[in-house]
């Protein structure tokens, strides 16, 4: 693709060099630059990509995109303006904001793949992954080849691509969407995080449906959102770029999130909404904790099946009211896409979400659950839900991530202390922070709520301890990492899976 053709899709202030140069790729990571690539300089939380512009040119980039006024951009422009003794080649493109042009440039380079697919974006503090999996299952059951992008990775058929972010950087996202389209996907479901919106990774993308699950304070702090108002605002931006918004009526922030919405709104909830659930019931056996409910329309008149008064009962192999809400969101979105609730209900009976209320098979009716809950609100919801299944005792193994708010750790400790009979406090992803400081903050929260706990820093030992001391009728919740297959410490990712460690401990001790 010729550079001038690519630039016709965005505004730029100045170009120095050859506008007719050929662009063979696009990236914001100088390590990925190959001959002919377009390198877009993004300022990150830790490193400014403008510092690597010259390196990108030396690696063979045909052009670099930089922000006008940036010190490194000024230096490079001066260097390129000197025709004699020129040390680097290539073209410089100056723009007002590299963040704002990166997504449109990437979309144009990959031929706007999303425009020819039916697309659903899911946003919210909790439930994004589960809702996305549910909807993908429904669409697949209806015969639609559906791609999935989110926290657990990108899925194209049986192929899984690992991702570094829930919502990938713009060039990675557009490349994945192009691969999905080329592989025959007609539909795509993706999680859209508030950071993904704020960092303009989905800029100018338009979705068939947008789903709002819920909102609670999270991701607030250095490198994330400066306050809750910004967090809410970024979530609300999704509903300026979709045809239909599927909104959780039960959430107290729903009105604020949709106050500026320019799309049609469809609501769902436990007892109210265009789609809601009636007669919820719990299900429990040696392999599963689940629930079921009757699906109802708001007007009470329209039948979901043939004949008035017909019923659609939805069974979920996942426990909890919040999973009923997640399923209602998926059913409502599927309905807008032409899939019947009967088909949706059938598909949801088999849904599995790695690391989300995932039951690990055990012996002697000892239930071991792996879940991704990693803040106070999600921890409280998880433990309260498990309590409703009347365990003999509820044990909770958890830690908290490093380089995150100290208040999150105290909150998780407080929730565990209130609802778990025994908490086993351990490591999560300590990242670049001292583990002892993280554990101390968690203990502060548990002590505040008067809970019983033990501290075992090594996560493998902590999981083994909980399962070794588990008795018939106990539920053991291993919380915080969910689907993750690594433990991050001092910049290193060491292979580690809560599921595998739980299965290993069950074989040893049970």
Tab-separated table of C-alpha atoms in Angstrom:
chain	number	residue	atom	x	y	z
A	1	UNK	CA	0.000	0.000	0.000
A	2	UNK	CA	1.310	3.459	-0.887
A	3	UNK	CA	1.850	5.806	2.086
A	4	UNK	CA	-0.171	8.655	0.553
A	5	UNK	CA	-3.157	6.348	0.119
A	6	UNK	CA	-2.946	5.261	3.728
A	7	UNK	CA	-2.646	8.825	4.988
A	8	UNK	CA	-5.770	9.843	3.066
A	9	UNK	CA	-7.773	8.165	5.842
A	10	UNK	CA	-6.452	10.481	8.599
A	11	UNK	CA	-5.483	14.085	9.124
A	12	UNK	CA	-1.812	15.011	9.351
A	13	UNK	CA	-0.068	18.353	9.704
A	14	UNK	CA	3.145	17.845	7.765
A	15	UNK	CA	5.094	15.243	5.807
A	16	UNK	CA	8.808	15.252	5.142
A	17	UNK	CA	10.066	12.664	2.690
A	18	UNK	CA	8.502	10.442	0.048
A	19	UNK	CA	4.706	10.183	0.175
A	20	UNK	CA	4.841	7.487	-2.522
A	21	UNK	CA	6.882	5.047	-0.438
A	22	UNK	CA	5.450	1.546	-0.117
A	23	UNK	CA	4.060	0.469	3.274
A	24	UNK	CA	4.284	-3.281	3.925
A	25	UNK	CA	3.218	-3.367	7.585
A	26	UNK	CA	2.186	-1.228	10.533
A	27	UNK	CA	3.256	-1.349	14.187
A	28	UNK	CA	3.922	0.700	17.332
A	29	UNK	CA	6.673	-1.650	18.557
A	30	UNK	CA	10.098	-0.878	17.080
A	31	UNK	CA	11.153	-4.494	17.710
A	32	UNK	CA	8.515	-5.606	15.182
A	33	UNK	CA	9.708	-3.258	12.438
A	34	UNK	CA	10.668	-4.882	9.153
A	35	UNK	CA	11.575	-3.361	5.819
A	36	UNK	CA	8.766	-1.131	4.559
A	37	UNK	CA	6.872	-0.905	7.863
A	38	UNK	CA	5.017	2.175	9.058
A	39	UNK	CA	6.067	2.870	12.648
A	40	UNK	CA	3.631	4.875	14.787
A	41	UNK	CA	5.181	6.427	17.915
A	42	UNK	CA	2.903	6.036	20.952
A	43	UNK	CA	3.586	7.450	24.394
A	44	UNK	CA	3.053	4.647	26.926
A	45	UNK	CA	2.887	4.674	30.716
A	46	UNK	CA	6.513	3.598	31.023
A	47	UNK	CA	8.164	4.371	27.683
A	48	UNK	CA	7.615	6.956	24.939
A	49	UNK	CA	7.687	5.340	21.500
A	50	UNK	CA	9.090	8.561	20.016
A	51	UNK	CA	12.435	7.549	21.505
A	52	UNK	CA	12.588	4.622	19.055
A	53	UNK	CA	11.782	6.439	15.815
A	54	UNK	CA	15.364	6.499	14.566
A	55	UNK	CA	15.826	2.854	15.495
A	56	UNK	CA	12.724	2.014	13.469
A	57	UNK	CA	14.136	3.842	10.441
A	58	UNK	CA	17.437	2.014	10.791
A	59	UNK	CA	15.519	-1.268	10.862
A	60	UNK	CA	13.993	-0.380	7.496
A	61	UNK	CA	10.757	1.454	8.294
A	62	UNK	CA	9.521	3.328	5.239
A	63	UNK	CA	7.972	6.027	7.453
A	64	UNK	CA	7.433	7.044	11.061
A	65	UNK	CA	4.409	8.862	12.460
A	66	UNK	CA	5.187	11.280	15.297
A	67	UNK	CA	3.402	14.008	17.233
A	68	UNK	CA	4.145	17.556	16.236
A	69	UNK	CA	5.831	19.352	19.107
A	70	UNK	CA	7.426	16.239	20.546
A	71	UNK	CA	11.098	16.843	21.269
A	72	UNK	CA	12.227	13.690	19.474
A	73	UNK	CA	10.086	14.604	16.468
A	74	UNK	CA	11.715	18.018	16.252
A	75	UNK	CA	15.173	16.459	16.371
A	76	UNK	CA	14.346	13.947	13.660
A	77	UNK	CA	12.764	16.561	11.413
A	78	UNK	CA	15.862	18.724	11.653
A	79	UNK	CA	18.016	15.726	10.805
A	80	UNK	CA	15.890	14.761	7.810
A	81	UNK	CA	15.893	18.337	6.542
A	82	UNK	CA	19.666	18.207	6.112
A	83	UNK	CA	20.108	16.631	2.709
A	84	UNK	CA	23.884	16.413	3.067
A	85	UNK	CA	25.341	13.955	5.537
A	86	UNK	CA	21.956	12.433	6.163
A	87	UNK	CA	22.331	9.607	8.676
A	88	UNK	CA	18.944	7.966	8.331
A	89	UNK	CA	16.469	7.518	5.497
A	90	UNK	CA	12.715	7.312	5.452
A	91	UNK	CA	9.713	9.587	5.698
A	92	UNK	CA	8.410	11.550	8.676
A	93	UNK	CA	4.699	12.179	9.137
A	94	UNK	CA	3.640	14.658	11.823
A	95	UNK	CA	0.184	14.527	13.409
A	96	UNK	CA	-1.620	16.162	16.332
A	97	UNK	CA	-2.111	12.837	18.169
A	98	UNK	CA	-0.555	9.511	17.237
A	99	UNK	CA	-3.083	7.714	19.460
A	100	UNK	CA	-6.005	9.100	17.471
A	101	UNK	CA	-4.613	8.187	14.067
A	102	UNK	CA	-3.194	4.758	14.889
A	103	UNK	CA	-6.477	2.826	14.866
A	104	UNK	CA	-7.760	4.422	11.610
A	105	UNK	CA	-4.388	3.793	9.956
A	106	UNK	CA	-4.354	0.155	11.081
A	107	UNK	CA	-7.963	-0.344	9.968
A	108	UNK	CA	-7.204	1.136	6.549
A	109	UNK	CA	-4.045	-0.959	6.154
A	110	UNK	CA	-5.956	-4.190	6.847
A	111	UNK	CA	-8.917	-3.193	4.666
A	112	UNK	CA	-11.515	-2.388	7.357
A	113	UNK	CA	-12.367	-6.034	8.181
A	114	UNK	CA	-14.925	-5.190	10.876
A	115	UNK	CA	-17.160	-3.400	8.367
A	116	UNK	CA	-18.072	-6.683	6.703
A	117	UNK	CA	-18.713	-8.643	9.919
A	118	UNK	CA	-21.488	-8.609	12.494
A	119	UNK	CA	-19.796	-7.357	15.656
A	120	UNK	CA	-20.588	-7.225	19.362
A	121	UNK	CA	-18.502	-5.318	21.922
A	122	UNK	CA	-18.820	-6.135	25.636
A	123	UNK	CA	-17.774	-3.620	28.279
A	124	UNK	CA	-18.136	-3.438	32.061
A	125	UNK	CA	-16.136	-3.944	35.248
A	126	UNK	CA	-17.092	-7.583	35.630
A	127	UNK	CA	-18.641	-10.241	33.425
A	128	UNK	CA	-17.082	-9.254	30.093
A	129	UNK	CA	-15.331	-12.566	29.513
A	130	UNK	CA	-18.246	-14.759	30.616
A	131	UNK	CA	-20.777	-12.781	28.561
A	132	UNK	CA	-18.540	-12.873	25.487
A	133	UNK	CA	-18.083	-16.653	25.802
A	134	UNK	CA	-21.821	-17.130	26.225
A	135	UNK	CA	-22.643	-15.092	23.144
A	136	UNK	CA	-20.006	-16.843	21.063
A	137	UNK	CA	-21.487	-20.208	22.111
A	138	UNK	CA	-24.971	-19.044	21.107
A	139	UNK	CA	-23.883	-17.695	17.731
A	140	UNK	CA	-21.914	-20.857	16.983
A	141	UNK	CA	-24.939	-22.997	17.897
A	142	UNK	CA	-26.937	-20.898	15.415
A	143	UNK	CA	-24.467	-21.785	12.659
A	144	UNK	CA	-22.405	-18.596	12.562
A	145	UNK	CA	-18.620	-18.893	12.484
A	146	UNK	CA	-17.678	-16.509	15.274
A	147	UNK	CA	-14.358	-15.074	16.378
A	148	UNK	CA	-13.683	-14.079	19.986
A	149	UNK	CA	-11.256	-11.468	21.341
A	150	UNK	CA	-10.726	-10.853	25.037
A	151	UNK	CA	-8.966	-11.542	28.307
A	152	UNK	CA	-8.437	-15.236	27.554
A	153	UNK	CA	-6.947	-14.521	24.109
A	154	UNK	CA	-8.214	-14.385	20.536
A	155	UNK	CA	-10.013	-17.436	19.142
A	156	UNK	CA	-10.454	-18.157	15.448
A	157	UNK	CA	-12.164	-21.530	15.228
A	158	UNK	CA	-10.005	-23.846	17.339
A	159	UNK	CA	-6.952	-21.614	16.985
A	160	UNK	CA	-6.006	-19.516	20.019
A	161	UNK	CA	-3.758	-16.464	19.880
A	162	UNK	CA	-2.398	-15.160	23.215
A	163	UNK	CA	-2.936	-11.442	23.870
A	164	UNK	CA	-1.090	-9.028	26.135
A	165	UNK	CA	-4.210	-6.882	26.667
A	166	UNK	CA	-7.931	-7.628	26.934
A	167	UNK	CA	-8.407	-5.192	24.046
A	168	UNK	CA	-5.277	-5.480	21.867
A	169	UNK	CA	-3.344	-2.507	20.517
A	170	UNK	CA	-4.851	-1.191	17.281
A	171	UNK	CA	-2.512	-2.863	14.773
A	172	UNK	CA	-2.769	-6.240	16.537
A	173	UNK	CA	-6.552	-5.929	16.776
A	174	UNK	CA	-6.991	-5.098	13.088
A	175	UNK	CA	-4.646	-7.903	12.050
A	176	UNK	CA	-6.688	-10.396	14.096
A	177	UNK	CA	-9.957	-9.098	12.643
A	178	UNK	CA	-8.537	-9.484	9.119
A	179	UNK	CA	-7.473	-13.061	9.873
A	180	UNK	CA	-10.948	-13.810	11.250
A	181	UNK	CA	-12.568	-12.428	8.137
A	182	UNK	CA	-10.217	-14.327	5.826
A	183	UNK	CA	-10.942	-17.529	7.760
A	184	UNK	CA	-14.652	-17.176	7.108
A	185	UNK	CA	-15.887	-15.606	10.337
A	186	UNK	CA	-19.156	-13.759	9.783
A	187	UNK	CA	-19.435	-12.635	13.416
A	188	UNK	CA	-17.010	-11.413	16.065
A	189	UNK	CA	-17.494	-10.891	19.796
A	190	UNK	CA	-14.897	-8.859	21.640
A	191	UNK	CA	-14.303	-7.509	25.106
A	192	UNK	CA	-13.699	-3.773	25.068
A	193	UNK	CA	-11.967	-2.517	28.197
A	194	UNK	CA	-12.079	1.058	29.450
A	195	UNK	CA	-8.324	1.249	28.847
A	196	UNK	CA	-8.857	0.019	25.297
A	197	UNK	CA	-11.295	2.869	24.740
A	198	UNK	CA	-9.163	5.488	26.495
A	199	UNK	CA	-6.051	4.484	24.577
A	200	UNK	CA	-8.049	4.759	21.306
A	201	UNK	CA	-7.475	1.110	20.376
A	202	UNK	CA	-11.043	0.896	19.050
A	203	UNK	CA	-11.186	4.456	17.708
A	204	UNK	CA	-13.690	4.842	14.863
A	205	UNK	CA	-14.772	1.190	15.042
A	206	UNK	CA	-18.543	0.803	14.809
A	207	UNK	CA	-20.259	-2.204	16.387
A	208	UNK	CA	-23.562	-3.870	15.611
A	209	UNK	CA	-24.245	-4.254	19.347
A	210	UNK	CA	-22.595	-2.987	22.498
A	211	UNK	CA	-23.206	-4.706	25.845
A	212	UNK	CA	-22.880	-3.026	29.252
A	213	UNK	CA	-22.564	-5.523	32.125
A	214	UNK	CA	-21.963	-3.380	35.244
A	215	UNK	CA	-19.743	-0.732	36.772
A	216	UNK	CA	-17.887	-0.474	40.065
A	217	UNK	CA	-14.680	1.371	41.080
A	218	UNK	CA	-11.684	-0.416	39.562
A	219	UNK	CA	-8.619	0.287	37.420
A	220	UNK	CA	-8.178	3.640	39.127
A	221	UNK	CA	-4.610	4.689	39.796
A	222	UNK	CA	-1.274	5.411	38.094
A	223	UNK	CA	-1.226	4.237	34.486
A	224	UNK	CA	-4.966	3.550	34.480
A	225	UNK	CA	-7.811	6.014	35.192
A	226	UNK	CA	-7.231	9.107	37.302
A	227	UNK	CA	-10.676	8.827	38.933
A	228	UNK	CA	-14.032	7.035	38.759
A	229	UNK	CA	-15.530	9.770	36.598
A	230	UNK	CA	-12.982	9.092	33.866
A	231	UNK	CA	-13.545	5.342	34.199
A	232	UNK	CA	-17.307	5.812	33.722
A	233	UNK	CA	-16.818	8.258	30.854
A	234	UNK	CA	-14.602	5.860	28.915
A	235	UNK	CA	-17.180	3.060	29.291
A	236	UNK	CA	-19.926	5.396	28.029
A	237	UNK	CA	-18.038	6.156	24.809
A	238	UNK	CA	-18.803	2.674	23.475
A	239	UNK	CA	-22.481	3.582	23.093
A	240	UNK	CA	-21.639	6.385	20.692
A	241	UNK	CA	-20.334	3.767	18.263
A	242	UNK	CA	-22.882	0.967	18.033
A	243	UNK	CA	-26.334	0.396	16.526
A	244	UNK	CA	-27.887	-1.154	19.646
A	245	UNK	CA	-26.882	-0.981	23.290
A	246	UNK	CA	-27.733	-3.970	25.511
A	247	UNK	CA	-27.879	-2.489	29.017
A	248	UNK	CA	-27.972	-4.022	32.509
A	249	UNK	CA	-30.949	-2.253	34.044
A	250	UNK	CA	-30.050	-3.547	37.518
A	251	UNK	CA	-26.788	-1.580	37.630
A	252	UNK	CA	-27.041	1.799	39.348
A	253	UNK	CA	-24.688	3.411	36.829
A	254	UNK	CA	-26.627	2.295	33.739
A	255	UNK	CA	-28.269	5.705	33.308
A	256	UNK	CA	-24.945	7.527	33.527
A	257	UNK	CA	-23.244	5.166	31.093
A	258	UNK	CA	-26.017	5.624	28.514
A	259	UNK	CA	-26.768	9.321	29.118
A	260	UNK	CA	-25.045	10.321	25.865
A	261	UNK	CA	-25.840	7.147	23.927
A	262	UNK	CA	-26.736	7.646	20.274
A	263	UNK	CA	-27.981	4.079	19.730
A	264	UNK	CA	-31.171	2.161	20.391
A	265	UNK	CA	-31.227	0.719	23.927
A	266	UNK	CA	-32.439	-2.740	24.980
A	267	UNK	CA	-32.422	-3.577	28.688
A	268	UNK	CA	-32.073	-6.737	30.762
A	269	UNK	CA	-32.145	-7.574	34.462
A	270	UNK	CA	-33.120	-10.097	37.098
A	271	UNK	CA	-36.692	-8.864	37.518
A	272	UNK	CA	-37.056	-5.932	35.118
A	273	UNK	CA	-35.963	-5.084	31.624
A	274	UNK	CA	-36.835	-6.029	28.054
A	275	UNK	CA	-35.349	-9.433	28.905
A	276	UNK	CA	-35.457	-10.706	32.461
A	277	UNK	CA	-35.351	-13.926	34.449
A	278	UNK	CA	-38.068	-15.397	36.644
A	279	UNK	CA	-38.159	-18.291	39.086
A	280	UNK	CA	-34.378	-18.662	39.553
A	281	UNK	CA	-33.250	-21.922	41.139
A	282	UNK	CA	-29.881	-23.380	42.179
A	283	UNK	CA	-28.455	-26.697	41.012
A	284	UNK	CA	-25.705	-28.695	42.699
A	285	UNK	CA	-24.144	-32.105	42.142
A	286	UNK	CA	-20.686	-33.645	42.513
A	287	UNK	CA	-19.507	-32.166	39.206
A	288	UNK	CA	-21.272	-28.846	38.981
A	289	UNK	CA	-22.687	-25.785	40.661
A	290	UNK	CA	-25.325	-24.269	38.400
A	291	UNK	CA	-28.679	-22.514	38.154
A	292	UNK	CA	-31.740	-22.160	35.959
A	293	UNK	CA	-34.487	-19.606	35.345
A	294	UNK	CA	-37.444	-18.830	33.104
A	295	UNK	CA	-36.858	-16.270	30.365
A	296	UNK	CA	-39.454	-13.486	30.195
A	297	UNK	CA	-40.179	-10.510	27.925
A	298	UNK	CA	-40.926	-7.163	29.518
A	299	UNK	CA	-44.470	-6.919	28.153
A	300	UNK	CA	-45.315	-10.460	29.237
A	301	UNK	CA	-47.190	-10.965	25.988
A	302	UNK	CA	-44.735	-12.029	23.354
A	303	UNK	CA	-44.104	-15.756	23.434
A	304	UNK	CA	-40.622	-17.122	22.972
A	305	UNK	CA	-42.058	-20.327	21.545
A	306	UNK	CA	-45.113	-21.329	19.584
A	307	UNK	CA	-48.375	-20.437	21.294
A	308	UNK	CA	-49.204	-18.063	24.104
A	309	UNK	CA	-47.839	-18.804	27.546
A	310	UNK	CA	-44.980	-20.972	26.269
A	311	UNK	CA	-41.865	-21.072	28.446
A	312	UNK	CA	-38.185	-20.948	27.718
A	313	UNK	CA	-36.175	-22.326	30.621
A	314	UNK	CA	-32.480	-21.498	30.650
A	315	UNK	CA	-30.069	-23.827	32.452
A	316	UNK	CA	-26.547	-22.594	33.211
A	317	UNK	CA	-23.673	-24.825	34.368
A	318	UNK	CA	-22.442	-21.720	36.229
A	319	UNK	CA	-23.720	-20.485	39.597
A	320	UNK	CA	-24.824	-17.045	40.687
A	321	UNK	CA	-27.252	-14.251	39.944
A	322	UNK	CA	-24.552	-12.355	38.097
A	323	UNK	CA	-24.210	-15.246	35.649
A	324	UNK	CA	-27.969	-15.096	35.083
A	325	UNK	CA	-27.479	-11.430	34.184
A	326	UNK	CA	-24.552	-12.313	31.913
A	327	UNK	CA	-26.701	-14.885	30.118
A	328	UNK	CA	-29.577	-12.415	29.743
A	329	UNK	CA	-27.181	-9.953	28.109
A	330	UNK	CA	-26.019	-12.643	25.674
A	331	UNK	CA	-29.596	-13.726	24.890
A	332	UNK	CA	-30.712	-10.120	24.317
A	333	UNK	CA	-27.782	-9.466	21.961
A	334	UNK	CA	-28.390	-12.731	20.108
A	335	UNK	CA	-32.059	-11.792	19.697
A	336	UNK	CA	-31.026	-8.524	18.027
A	337	UNK	CA	-28.826	-10.576	15.695
A	338	UNK	CA	-31.698	-12.872	14.702
A	339	UNK	CA	-31.028	-15.891	16.947
A	340	UNK	CA	-34.043	-17.305	18.776
A	341	UNK	CA	-34.063	-17.543	22.585
A	342	UNK	CA	-34.719	-21.279	22.238
A	343	UNK	CA	-31.464	-21.705	20.345
A	344	UNK	CA	-29.714	-19.478	22.880
A	345	UNK	CA	-31.043	-21.473	25.832
A	346	UNK	CA	-29.886	-24.743	24.298
A	347	UNK	CA	-26.395	-23.345	23.686
A	348	UNK	CA	-26.054	-21.952	27.214
A	349	UNK	CA	-26.663	-25.390	28.712
A	350	UNK	CA	-23.161	-26.369	27.566
A	351	UNK	CA	-21.239	-23.133	28.077
A	352	UNK	CA	-17.819	-23.307	29.709
A	353	UNK	CA	-15.636	-20.328	30.545
A	354	UNK	CA	-12.030	-21.096	31.555
A	355	UNK	CA	-11.206	-19.576	34.917
A	356	UNK	CA	-14.693	-18.183	35.561
A	357	UNK	CA	-16.529	-20.142	38.262
A	358	UNK	CA	-14.771	-23.182	36.811
A	359	UNK	CA	-15.401	-26.337	38.830
A	360	UNK	CA	-12.349	-28.586	39.084
A	361	UNK	CA	-13.468	-32.200	39.538
A	362	UNK	CA	-12.732	-33.571	42.985
A	363	UNK	CA	-13.550	-36.579	45.111
A	364	UNK	CA	-15.825	-37.006	48.116
A	365	UNK	CA	-18.039	-34.076	47.126
A	366	UNK	CA	-15.338	-31.498	47.692
A	367	UNK	CA	-15.903	-28.652	45.245
A	368	UNK	CA	-12.838	-26.763	44.048
A	369	UNK	CA	-13.558	-23.567	42.098
A	370	UNK	CA	-11.111	-21.483	40.036
A	371	UNK	CA	-12.187	-17.897	39.411
A	372	UNK	CA	-10.710	-14.620	38.159
A	373	UNK	CA	-12.223	-12.332	40.838
A	374	UNK	CA	-9.568	-9.715	41.539
A	375	UNK	CA	-11.218	-6.824	43.371
A	376	UNK	CA	-13.421	-6.412	46.447
A	377	UNK	CA	-16.732	-6.299	44.593
A	378	UNK	CA	-16.104	-9.393	42.482
A	379	UNK	CA	-14.661	-11.262	45.491
A	380	UNK	CA	-17.743	-10.432	47.556
A	381	UNK	CA	-20.106	-11.530	44.756
A	382	UNK	CA	-18.204	-14.781	44.271
A	383	UNK	CA	-18.101	-15.752	47.928
A	384	UNK	CA	-21.680	-14.724	48.627
A	385	UNK	CA	-22.815	-16.836	45.661
A	386	UNK	CA	-20.873	-19.881	46.855
A	387	UNK	CA	-22.347	-19.447	50.348
A	388	UNK	CA	-25.854	-19.900	48.894
A	389	UNK	CA	-24.872	-23.479	47.952
A	390	UNK	CA	-24.640	-24.337	51.665
A	391	UNK	CA	-21.052	-25.584	51.929
A	392	UNK	CA	-19.859	-27.174	55.153
A	393	UNK	CA	-17.070	-24.572	55.048
A	394	UNK	CA	-15.955	-22.045	52.455
A	395	UNK	CA	-12.169	-21.777	52.031
A	396	UNK	CA	-10.663	-19.033	49.874
A	397	UNK	CA	-7.131	-19.045	48.426
A	398	UNK	CA	-6.147	-15.641	47.039
A	399	UNK	CA	-3.598	-12.872	46.713
A	400	UNK	CA	-3.582	-9.565	44.890
A	401	UNK	CA	-1.584	-8.138	41.996
A	402	UNK	CA	1.370	-5.848	42.505
A	403	UNK	CA	1.586	-2.315	41.114
A	404	UNK	CA	-2.112	-1.855	41.786
A	405	UNK	CA	-4.047	0.186	44.330
A	406	UNK	CA	-3.387	-0.685	47.968
A	407	UNK	CA	-7.110	-0.142	48.613
A	408	UNK	CA	-7.914	-3.041	46.277
A	409	UNK	CA	-5.861	-5.390	48.452
A	410	UNK	CA	-7.476	-4.211	51.661
A	411	UNK	CA	-10.884	-4.563	50.034
A	412	UNK	CA	-10.255	-8.108	48.858
A	413	UNK	CA	-9.036	-9.031	52.345
A	414	UNK	CA	-12.102	-7.437	53.874
A	415	UNK	CA	-14.463	-9.374	51.565
A	416	UNK	CA	-12.678	-12.674	52.220
A	417	UNK	CA	-12.728	-12.059	55.956
A	418	UNK	CA	-16.472	-11.435	55.896
A	419	UNK	CA	-17.595	-14.366	53.752
A	420	UNK	CA	-14.942	-17.128	53.826
A	421	UNK	CA	-14.648	-19.417	56.824
A	422	UNK	CA	-10.897	-19.649	56.234
A	423	UNK	CA	-8.732	-17.497	53.973
A	424	UNK	CA	-5.371	-18.697	52.661
A	425	UNK	CA	-3.450	-15.550	51.706
A	426	UNK	CA	-0.762	-16.038	49.071
A	427	UNK	CA	0.954	-14.586	46.023
A	428	UNK	CA	-0.827	-13.508	42.858
A	429	UNK	CA	1.169	-11.558	40.241
A	430	UNK	CA	3.433	-9.453	42.442
A	431	UNK	CA	4.981	-7.838	39.345
A	432	UNK	CA	7.563	-5.272	40.491
A	433	UNK	CA	6.374	-4.945	44.072
A	434	UNK	CA	7.535	-6.674	47.246
A	435	UNK	CA	5.285	-9.606	48.046
A	436	UNK	CA	5.486	-8.917	51.792
A	437	UNK	CA	3.965	-5.448	51.304
A	438	UNK	CA	1.058	-6.893	49.302
A	439	UNK	CA	0.357	-9.596	51.876
A	440	UNK	CA	0.436	-7.075	54.718
A	441	UNK	CA	-2.236	-4.953	53.017
A	442	UNK	CA	-4.464	-8.006	52.472
A	443	UNK	CA	-4.066	-8.980	56.142
A	444	UNK	CA	-5.150	-5.486	57.134
A	445	UNK	CA	-8.476	-6.019	55.376
A	446	UNK	CA	-9.042	-9.486	56.862
A	447	UNK	CA	-8.278	-8.271	60.378
A	448	UNK	CA	-10.709	-5.399	59.896
A	449	UNK	CA	-13.527	-7.879	59.220
A	450	UNK	CA	-12.448	-10.339	61.901
A	451	UNK	CA	-11.903	-13.287	59.549
A	452	UNK	CA	-9.822	-16.419	60.137
A	453	UNK	CA	-6.763	-16.748	57.906
A	454	UNK	CA	-3.328	-18.211	57.311
A	455	UNK	CA	-0.530	-16.724	55.188
A	456	UNK	CA	1.339	-19.074	52.816
A	457	UNK	CA	3.340	-16.944	50.336
A	458	UNK	CA	4.049	-19.742	47.830
A	459	UNK	CA	0.863	-20.154	45.745
A	460	UNK	CA	1.480	-23.827	44.945
A	461	UNK	CA	1.838	-24.606	48.637
A	462	UNK	CA	-1.223	-22.501	49.465
A	463	UNK	CA	-3.417	-24.429	47.014
A	464	UNK	CA	-2.085	-27.726	48.350
A	465	UNK	CA	-2.731	-26.612	51.935
A	466	UNK	CA	-6.364	-25.727	51.229
A	467	UNK	CA	-7.110	-28.982	49.396
A	468	UNK	CA	-5.256	-31.081	51.959
A	469	UNK	CA	-7.428	-29.600	54.713
A	470	UNK	CA	-10.669	-29.744	52.700
A	471	UNK	CA	-13.431	-31.974	54.066
A	472	UNK	CA	-16.565	-33.516	52.577
A	473	UNK	CA	-19.045	-30.730	51.820
A	474	UNK	CA	-16.439	-27.936	51.675
A	475	UNK	CA	-16.100	-25.503	48.787
A	476	UNK	CA	-12.589	-24.246	48.048
A	477	UNK	CA	-12.359	-21.097	45.925
A	478	UNK	CA	-8.977	-20.399	44.294
A	479	UNK	CA	-9.300	-16.783	43.321
A	480	UNK	CA	-7.559	-14.048	41.349
A	481	UNK	CA	-5.749	-15.653	38.422
A	482	UNK	CA	-8.513	-17.663	36.775
A	483	UNK	CA	-7.485	-18.640	33.250
A	484	UNK	CA	-3.911	-17.305	33.530
A	485	UNK	CA	-1.105	-19.741	32.842
A	486	UNK	CA	1.717	-17.746	34.383
A	487	UNK	CA	2.864	-15.954	37.518
A	488	UNK	CA	4.487	-12.573	36.959
A	489	UNK	CA	7.356	-11.537	39.218
A	490	UNK	CA	10.056	-8.929	38.567
A	491	UNK	CA	9.206	-8.749	34.872
A	492	UNK	CA	9.371	-12.532	34.418
A	493	UNK	CA	6.391	-14.726	33.589
A	494	UNK	CA	6.809	-18.158	35.144
A	495	UNK	CA	4.458	-20.935	33.935
A	496	UNK	CA	1.736	-21.467	36.542
A	497	UNK	CA	-1.893	-22.607	36.332
A	498	UNK	CA	-4.323	-22.619	39.249
A	499	UNK	CA	-6.324	-25.333	37.510
A	500	UNK	CA	-3.313	-27.608	37.029
A	501	UNK	CA	-2.105	-27.047	40.582
A	502	UNK	CA	-5.571	-27.843	41.966
A	503	UNK	CA	-5.811	-31.028	39.889
A	504	UNK	CA	-2.331	-32.081	41.040
A	505	UNK	CA	-3.204	-31.460	44.687
A	506	UNK	CA	-6.479	-33.389	44.362
A	507	UNK	CA	-4.575	-36.403	43.034
A	508	UNK	CA	-2.097	-36.237	45.916
A	509	UNK	CA	-4.415	-35.502	48.814
A	510	UNK	CA	-7.833	-36.880	47.786
